[in-house]
PDB file of C-alpha atoms in Angstrom:
ATOM      1  CA  UNK S   1     159.793 180.268  70.521  1.00 38.00           C
ATOM      2  CA  UNK S   2     156.120 181.030  71.393  1.00 39.00           C
ATOM      3  CA  UNK S   3     154.771 181.020  67.852  1.00 41.00           C
ATOM      4  CA  UNK S   4     153.600 177.403  68.038  1.00 41.00           C
ATOM      5  CA  UNK S   5     149.918 176.583  68.497  1.00 44.00           C
ATOM      6  CA  UNK S   6     148.581 173.780  70.547  1.00 46.00           C
ATOM      7  CA  UNK S   7     146.409 171.654  68.265  1.00 48.00           C
ATOM      8  CA  UNK S   8     144.325 168.565  68.691  1.00 50.00           C
ATOM      9  CA  UNK S   9     144.495 165.756  66.222  1.00 51.00           C
ATOM     10  CA  UNK S  10     141.316 163.781  66.237  1.00 50.00           C
ATOM     11  CA  UNK S  11     141.048 160.068  65.366  1.00 84.00           C
ATOM     12  CA  UNK S  12     138.311 157.506  65.971  1.00 90.00           C
ATOM     13  CA  UNK S  13     138.418 153.806  65.316  1.00 93.00           C
ATOM     14  CA  UNK S  14     135.485 151.348  64.992  1.00 95.00           C
ATOM     15  CA  UNK S  15     135.723 147.533  64.976  1.00 96.00           C
ATOM     16  CA  UNK S  16     132.579 145.421  64.709  1.00 96.00           C
ATOM     17  CA  UNK S  17     132.490 141.790  65.799  1.00 96.00           C
ATOM     18  CA  UNK S  18     129.676 139.135  65.729  1.00 96.00           C
ATOM     19  CA  UNK S  19     128.605 137.120  68.703  1.00 95.00           C
ATOM     20  CA  UNK S  20     131.423 134.660  68.119  1.00 95.00           C
ATOM     21  CA  UNK S  21     134.115 137.302  68.039  1.00 95.00           C
ATOM     22  CA  UNK S  22     134.579 137.297  64.269  1.00 96.00           C
ATOM     23  CA  UNK S  23     135.323 140.605  62.682  1.00 96.00           C
ATOM     24  CA  UNK S  24     132.589 142.027  60.462  1.00 96.00           C
ATOM     25  CA  UNK S  25     133.585 144.411  57.665  1.00 93.00           C
ATOM     26  CA  UNK S  26     132.680 148.044  57.689  1.00 92.00           C
ATOM     27  CA  UNK S  27     132.260 150.460  54.793  1.00 86.00           C
ATOM     28  CA  UNK S  28     134.621 153.482  54.566  1.00 85.00           C
ATOM     29  CA  UNK S  29     133.674 156.308  52.200  1.00 82.00           C
ATOM     30  CA  UNK S  30     136.427 157.800  50.123  1.00 82.00           C
ATOM     31  CA  UNK S  31     136.737 161.573  49.652  1.00 82.00           C
ATOM     32  CA  UNK S  32     134.428 161.534  46.664  1.00 84.00           C
ATOM     33  CA  UNK S  33     131.805 159.676  48.650  1.00 77.00           C
ATOM     34  CA  UNK S  34     132.106 162.126  51.614  1.00 76.00           C
ATOM     35  CA  UNK S  35     131.695 165.000  49.218  1.00 82.00           C
ATOM     36  CA  UNK S  36     128.617 163.507  47.705  1.00 83.00           C
ATOM     37  CA  UNK S  37     127.194 162.730  51.152  1.00 72.00           C
ATOM     38  CA  UNK S  38     127.877 166.265  52.409  1.00 73.00           C
ATOM     39  CA  UNK S  39     126.008 167.902  49.543  1.00 79.00           C
ATOM     40  CA  UNK S  40     123.087 165.471  49.900  1.00 77.00           C
ATOM     41  CA  UNK S  41     123.499 163.378  46.723  1.00 81.00           C
ATOM     42  CA  UNK S  42     124.079 160.168  48.592  1.00 77.00           C
ATOM     43  CA  UNK S  43     123.283 159.017  52.186  1.00 70.00           C
ATOM     44  CA  UNK S  44     125.549 157.489  54.775  1.00 65.00           C
ATOM     45  CA  UNK S  45     123.873 154.197  53.939  1.00 68.00           C
ATOM     46  CA  UNK S  46     125.389 154.113  50.451  1.00 70.00           C
ATOM     47  CA  UNK S  47     127.847 151.277  50.085  1.00 72.00           C
ATOM     48  CA  UNK S  48     128.934 151.454  46.480  1.00 73.00           C
ATOM     49  CA  UNK S  49     132.553 150.676  45.659  1.00 71.00           C
ATOM     50  CA  UNK S  50     132.716 153.825  43.573  1.00 77.00           C
ATOM     51  CA  UNK S  51     132.449 155.885  46.757  1.00 79.00           C
ATOM     52  CA  UNK S  52     134.363 153.687  49.218  1.00 82.00           C
ATOM     53  CA  UNK S  53     135.581 150.282  50.247  1.00 82.00           C
ATOM     54  CA  UNK S  54     135.080 147.602  52.928  1.00 89.00           C
ATOM     55  CA  UNK S  55     137.612 147.438  55.818  1.00 92.00           C
ATOM     56  CA  UNK S  56     138.065 145.294  58.892  1.00 93.00           C
ATOM     57  CA  UNK S  57     138.581 148.398  61.053  1.00 92.00           C
ATOM     58  CA  UNK S  58     137.130 151.793  60.253  1.00 91.00           C
ATOM     59  CA  UNK S  59     139.538 154.659  61.199  1.00 88.00           C
ATOM     60  CA  UNK S  60     138.344 158.235  60.470  1.00 86.00           C
ATOM     61  CA  UNK S  61     138.959 161.780  61.653  1.00 85.00           C
ATOM     62  CA  UNK S  62     136.342 163.456  63.732  1.00 82.00           C
ATOM     63  CA  UNK S  63     135.324 167.019  64.274  1.00 88.00           C
ATOM     64  CA  UNK S  64     136.008 168.812  67.471  1.00 91.00           C
ATOM     65  CA  UNK S  65     133.097 171.192  68.234  1.00 93.00           C
ATOM     66  CA  UNK S  66     133.340 174.880  69.256  1.00 94.00           C
ATOM     67  CA  UNK S  67     131.721 174.074  72.601  1.00 93.00           C
ATOM     68  CA  UNK S  68     134.150 171.229  73.065  1.00 92.00           C
ATOM     69  CA  UNK S  69     137.150 173.491  72.431  1.00 91.00           C
ATOM     70  CA  UNK S  70     135.826 176.043  74.980  1.00 91.00           C
ATOM     71  CA  UNK S  71     135.325 173.306  77.585  1.00 92.00           C
ATOM     72  CA  UNK S  72     138.853 172.012  77.024  1.00 90.00           C
ATOM     73  CA  UNK S  73     140.187 175.509  77.519  1.00 88.00           C
ATOM     74  CA  UNK S  74     138.338 175.605  80.872  1.00 89.00           C
ATOM     75  CA  UNK S  75     139.821 172.244  81.873  1.00 89.00           C
ATOM     76  CA  UNK S  76     143.289 173.576  81.225  1.00 86.00           C
ATOM     77  CA  UNK S  77     143.081 176.423  83.650  1.00 87.00           C
ATOM     78  CA  UNK S  78     140.080 175.365  85.865  1.00 86.00           C
ATOM     79  CA  UNK S  79     137.885 178.220  84.725  1.00 86.00           C
ATOM     80  CA  UNK S  80     134.165 177.600  85.246  1.00 82.00           C
ATOM     81  CA  UNK S  81     133.235 174.127  86.301  1.00 81.00           C
ATOM     82  CA  UNK S  82     134.161 171.887  83.381  1.00 84.00           C
ATOM     83  CA  UNK S  83     133.800 168.020  83.587  1.00 92.00           C
ATOM     84  CA  UNK S  84     136.113 165.524  81.961  1.00 94.00           C
ATOM     85  CA  UNK S  85     134.962 164.020  78.679  1.00 96.00           C
ATOM     86  CA  UNK S  86     134.471 160.370  79.550  1.00 97.00           C
ATOM     87  CA  UNK S  87     131.302 159.318  77.649  1.00 98.00           C
ATOM     88  CA  UNK S  88     130.813 157.904  74.160  1.00 98.00           C
ATOM     89  CA  UNK S  89     127.366 158.162  72.516  1.00 98.00           C
ATOM     90  CA  UNK S  90     126.031 156.495  69.317  1.00 98.00           C
ATOM     91  CA  UNK S  91     123.384 157.925  66.999  1.00 98.00           C
ATOM     92  CA  UNK S  92     121.482 157.500  63.787  1.00 96.00           C
ATOM     93  CA  UNK S  93     121.608 160.985  62.464  1.00 93.00           C
ATOM     94  CA  UNK S  94     122.947 161.692  58.959  1.00 86.00           C
ATOM     95  CA  UNK S  95     123.557 165.435  58.904  1.00 88.00           C
ATOM     96  CA  UNK S  96     127.248 166.142  58.404  1.00 86.00           C
ATOM     97  CA  UNK S  97     129.201 167.018  61.581  1.00 90.00           C
ATOM     98  CA  UNK S  98     129.595 170.747  62.159  1.00 92.00           C
ATOM     99  CA  UNK S  99     131.692 172.792  64.538  1.00 94.00           C
ATOM    100  CA  UNK S 100     128.545 174.289  65.968  1.00 96.00           C
ATOM    101  CA  UNK S 101     126.996 170.952  66.925  1.00 96.00           C
ATOM    102  CA  UNK S 102     126.062 170.643  70.618  1.00 96.00           C
ATOM    103  CA  UNK S 103     124.598 167.094  70.525  1.00 97.00           C
ATOM    104  CA  UNK S 104     124.252 164.103  68.315  1.00 97.00           C
ATOM    105  CA  UNK S 105     121.484 164.457  65.788  1.00 97.00           C
ATOM    106  CA  UNK S 106     119.570 161.346  66.879  1.00 97.00           C
ATOM    107  CA  UNK S 107     121.190 159.651  69.922  1.00 98.00           C
ATOM    108  CA  UNK S 108     120.513 155.912  70.349  1.00 98.00           C
ATOM    109  CA  UNK S 109     119.143 154.859  73.775  1.00 98.00           C
ATOM    110  CA  UNK S 110     118.049 151.230  73.167  1.00 98.00           C
ATOM    111  CA  UNK S 111     119.284 147.735  72.314  1.00 98.00           C
ATOM    112  CA  UNK S 112     122.744 148.224  74.017  1.00 98.00           C
ATOM    113  CA  UNK S 113     123.490 151.411  72.126  1.00 98.00           C
ATOM    114  CA  UNK S 114     122.962 153.876  74.966  1.00 98.00           C
ATOM    115  CA  UNK S 115     125.618 156.415  75.960  1.00 98.00           C
ATOM    116  CA  UNK S 116     128.278 154.733  78.058  1.00 98.00           C
ATOM    117  CA  UNK S 117     131.157 155.760  80.243  1.00 98.00           C
ATOM    118  CA  UNK S 118     134.381 154.759  78.464  1.00 98.00           C
ATOM    119  CA  UNK S 119     137.615 153.471  79.895  1.00 98.00           C
ATOM    120  CA  UNK S 120     139.891 156.504  79.802  1.00 97.00           C
ATOM    121  CA  UNK S 121     143.722 156.697  79.729  1.00 96.00           C
ATOM    122  CA  UNK S 122     146.665 158.719  78.593  1.00 94.00           C
ATOM    123  CA  UNK S 123     148.752 157.080  75.800  1.00 93.00           C
ATOM    124  CA  UNK S 124     151.819 158.138  73.942  1.00 89.00           C
ATOM    125  CA  UNK S 125     151.756 159.323  70.393  1.00 85.00           C
ATOM    126  CA  UNK S 126     154.719 161.724  70.096  1.00 84.00           C
ATOM    127  CA  UNK S 127     155.763 162.382  73.661  1.00 88.00           C
ATOM    128  CA  UNK S 128     154.820 160.625  76.909  1.00 91.00           C
ATOM    129  CA  UNK S 129     151.125 160.838  77.710  1.00 90.00           C
ATOM    130  CA  UNK S 130     150.261 163.360  75.034  1.00 87.00           C
ATOM    131  CA  UNK S 131     147.098 161.681  73.911  1.00 88.00           C
ATOM    132  CA  UNK S 132     143.820 161.264  75.669  1.00 92.00           C
ATOM    133  CA  UNK S 133     142.157 157.924  74.827  1.00 94.00           C
ATOM    134  CA  UNK S 134     138.616 156.722  75.445  1.00 97.00           C
ATOM    135  CA  UNK S 135     137.658 153.120  74.698  1.00 98.00           C
ATOM    136  CA  UNK S 136     134.203 151.538  74.966  1.00 98.00           C
ATOM    137  CA  UNK S 137     132.802 148.260  73.666  1.00 98.00           C
ATOM    138  CA  UNK S 138     129.070 148.317  73.076  1.00 98.00           C
ATOM    139  CA  UNK S 139     127.293 144.946  73.284  1.00 98.00           C
ATOM    140  CA  UNK S 140     124.028 144.937  71.349  1.00 98.00           C
ATOM    141  CA  UNK S 141     120.738 143.220  72.284  1.00 98.00           C
ATOM    142  CA  UNK S 142     118.941 144.105  69.072  1.00 97.00           C
ATOM    143  CA  UNK S 143     119.410 145.497  65.632  1.00 97.00           C
ATOM    144  CA  UNK S 144     120.514 149.080  65.072  1.00 97.00           C
ATOM    145  CA  UNK S 145     121.754 151.278  62.243  1.00 96.00           C
ATOM    146  CA  UNK S 146     124.540 153.529  63.571  1.00 96.00           C
ATOM    147  CA  UNK S 147     125.684 156.534  61.524  1.00 93.00           C
ATOM    148  CA  UNK S 148     127.147 158.934  64.094  1.00 95.00           C
ATOM    149  CA  UNK S 149     129.083 158.907  67.341  1.00 97.00           C
ATOM    150  CA  UNK S 150     130.374 161.572  69.783  1.00 96.00           C
ATOM    151  CA  UNK S 151     132.288 162.179  72.978  1.00 97.00           C
ATOM    152  CA  UNK S 152     130.529 164.065  75.822  1.00 97.00           C
ATOM    153  CA  UNK S 153     131.188 164.987  79.394  1.00 96.00           C
ATOM    154  CA  UNK S 154     128.000 163.752  81.119  1.00 96.00           C
ATOM    155  CA  UNK S 155     125.786 160.653  81.337  1.00 97.00           C
ATOM    156  CA  UNK S 156     123.013 162.789  79.857  1.00 96.00           C
ATOM    157  CA  UNK S 157     123.027 166.009  78.060  1.00 95.00           C
ATOM    158  CA  UNK S 158     126.448 167.553  78.673  1.00 95.00           C
ATOM    159  CA  UNK S 159     128.942 169.243  76.369  1.00 95.00           C
ATOM    160  CA  UNK S 160     129.703 167.569  72.985  1.00 97.00           C
ATOM    161  CA  UNK S 161     133.583 167.513  72.520  1.00 95.00           C
ATOM    162  CA  UNK S 162     133.615 165.727  69.147  1.00 94.00           C
ATOM    163  CA  UNK S 163     131.279 164.221  66.599  1.00 94.00           C
ATOM    164  CA  UNK S 164     131.499 162.215  63.399  1.00 91.00           C
ATOM    165  CA  UNK S 165     129.043 160.885  60.833  1.00 89.00           C
ATOM    166  CA  UNK S 166     130.005 157.859  58.779  1.00 87.00           C
ATOM    167  CA  UNK S 167     128.607 155.118  56.506  1.00 85.00           C
ATOM    168  CA  UNK S 168     125.953 153.024  58.233  1.00 89.00           C
ATOM    169  CA  UNK S 169     127.261 150.391  60.677  1.00 95.00           C
ATOM    170  CA  UNK S 170     124.469 147.775  60.921  1.00 94.00           C
ATOM    171  CA  UNK S 171     124.552 145.785  64.137  1.00 97.00           C
ATOM    172  CA  UNK S 172     122.582 142.709  65.136  1.00 97.00           C
ATOM    173  CA  UNK S 173     121.719 141.090  68.426  1.00 97.00           C
ATOM    174  CA  UNK S 174     124.879 139.706  69.877  1.00 97.00           C
ATOM    175  CA  UNK S 175     127.264 142.001  67.966  1.00 98.00           C
ATOM    176  CA  UNK S 176     129.788 144.188  69.706  1.00 98.00           C
ATOM    177  CA  UNK S 177     131.342 147.401  68.513  1.00 98.00           C
ATOM    178  CA  UNK S 178     134.596 148.653  70.002  1.00 98.00           C
ATOM    179  CA  UNK S 179     135.118 152.340  69.598  1.00 97.00           C
ATOM    180  CA  UNK S 180     138.459 154.074  70.401  1.00 96.00           C
ATOM    181  CA  UNK S 181     138.681 157.871  70.361  1.00 94.00           C
ATOM    182  CA  UNK S 182     142.051 159.540  70.608  1.00 92.00           C
ATOM    183  CA  UNK S 183     142.787 163.281  71.113  1.00 90.00           C
ATOM    184  CA  UNK S 184     146.531 163.938  70.484  1.00 85.00           C
ATOM    185  CA  UNK S 185     147.715 167.334  71.816  1.00 78.00           C
ATOM    186  CA  UNK S 186     150.559 168.612  69.473  1.00 72.00           C
ATOM    187  CA  UNK S 187     152.372 171.753  68.871  1.00 61.00           C
ATOM    188  CA  UNK S 188     151.817 172.881  65.272  1.00 56.00           C
TER     189      UNK S 188
END
């Protein structure tokens, strides 16, 4: 009866639109592309059809950090003084996400890409309200190359709950990028 573990399924979704609301395609690396990127043979900017494909909506798994897991444990029982994870940050770093990460590699602070407080809610995946959801739409005022994002619990600094590195998302002035992070708490 008590041999089940509480796990967290991590999912993040990116959808890019131009200033007229038209969807712009994003590149999603396949497993081979991710492998080559992780060992440094190709960069996140590689957009070769041998290592991935173009999609209207990029949906990938993220990595929950060690510090993030410790903070979630504190949120469960009120130990310490943990803050809720309500911020989404963008970056231009290319080093693969690692459980020991405590921040984005190169956080973006300009052109509409600065860290923002997301709309938060509980949504249903398997049972009522078992998934924490954060949604933010970034509206850009200049060009940026985005290769990483993360969820944090403060407007600056703070604890990094999750991080992911992906193929470059190139945005232009007037573009918007909607990011949806979901953390589904399941028994395993």
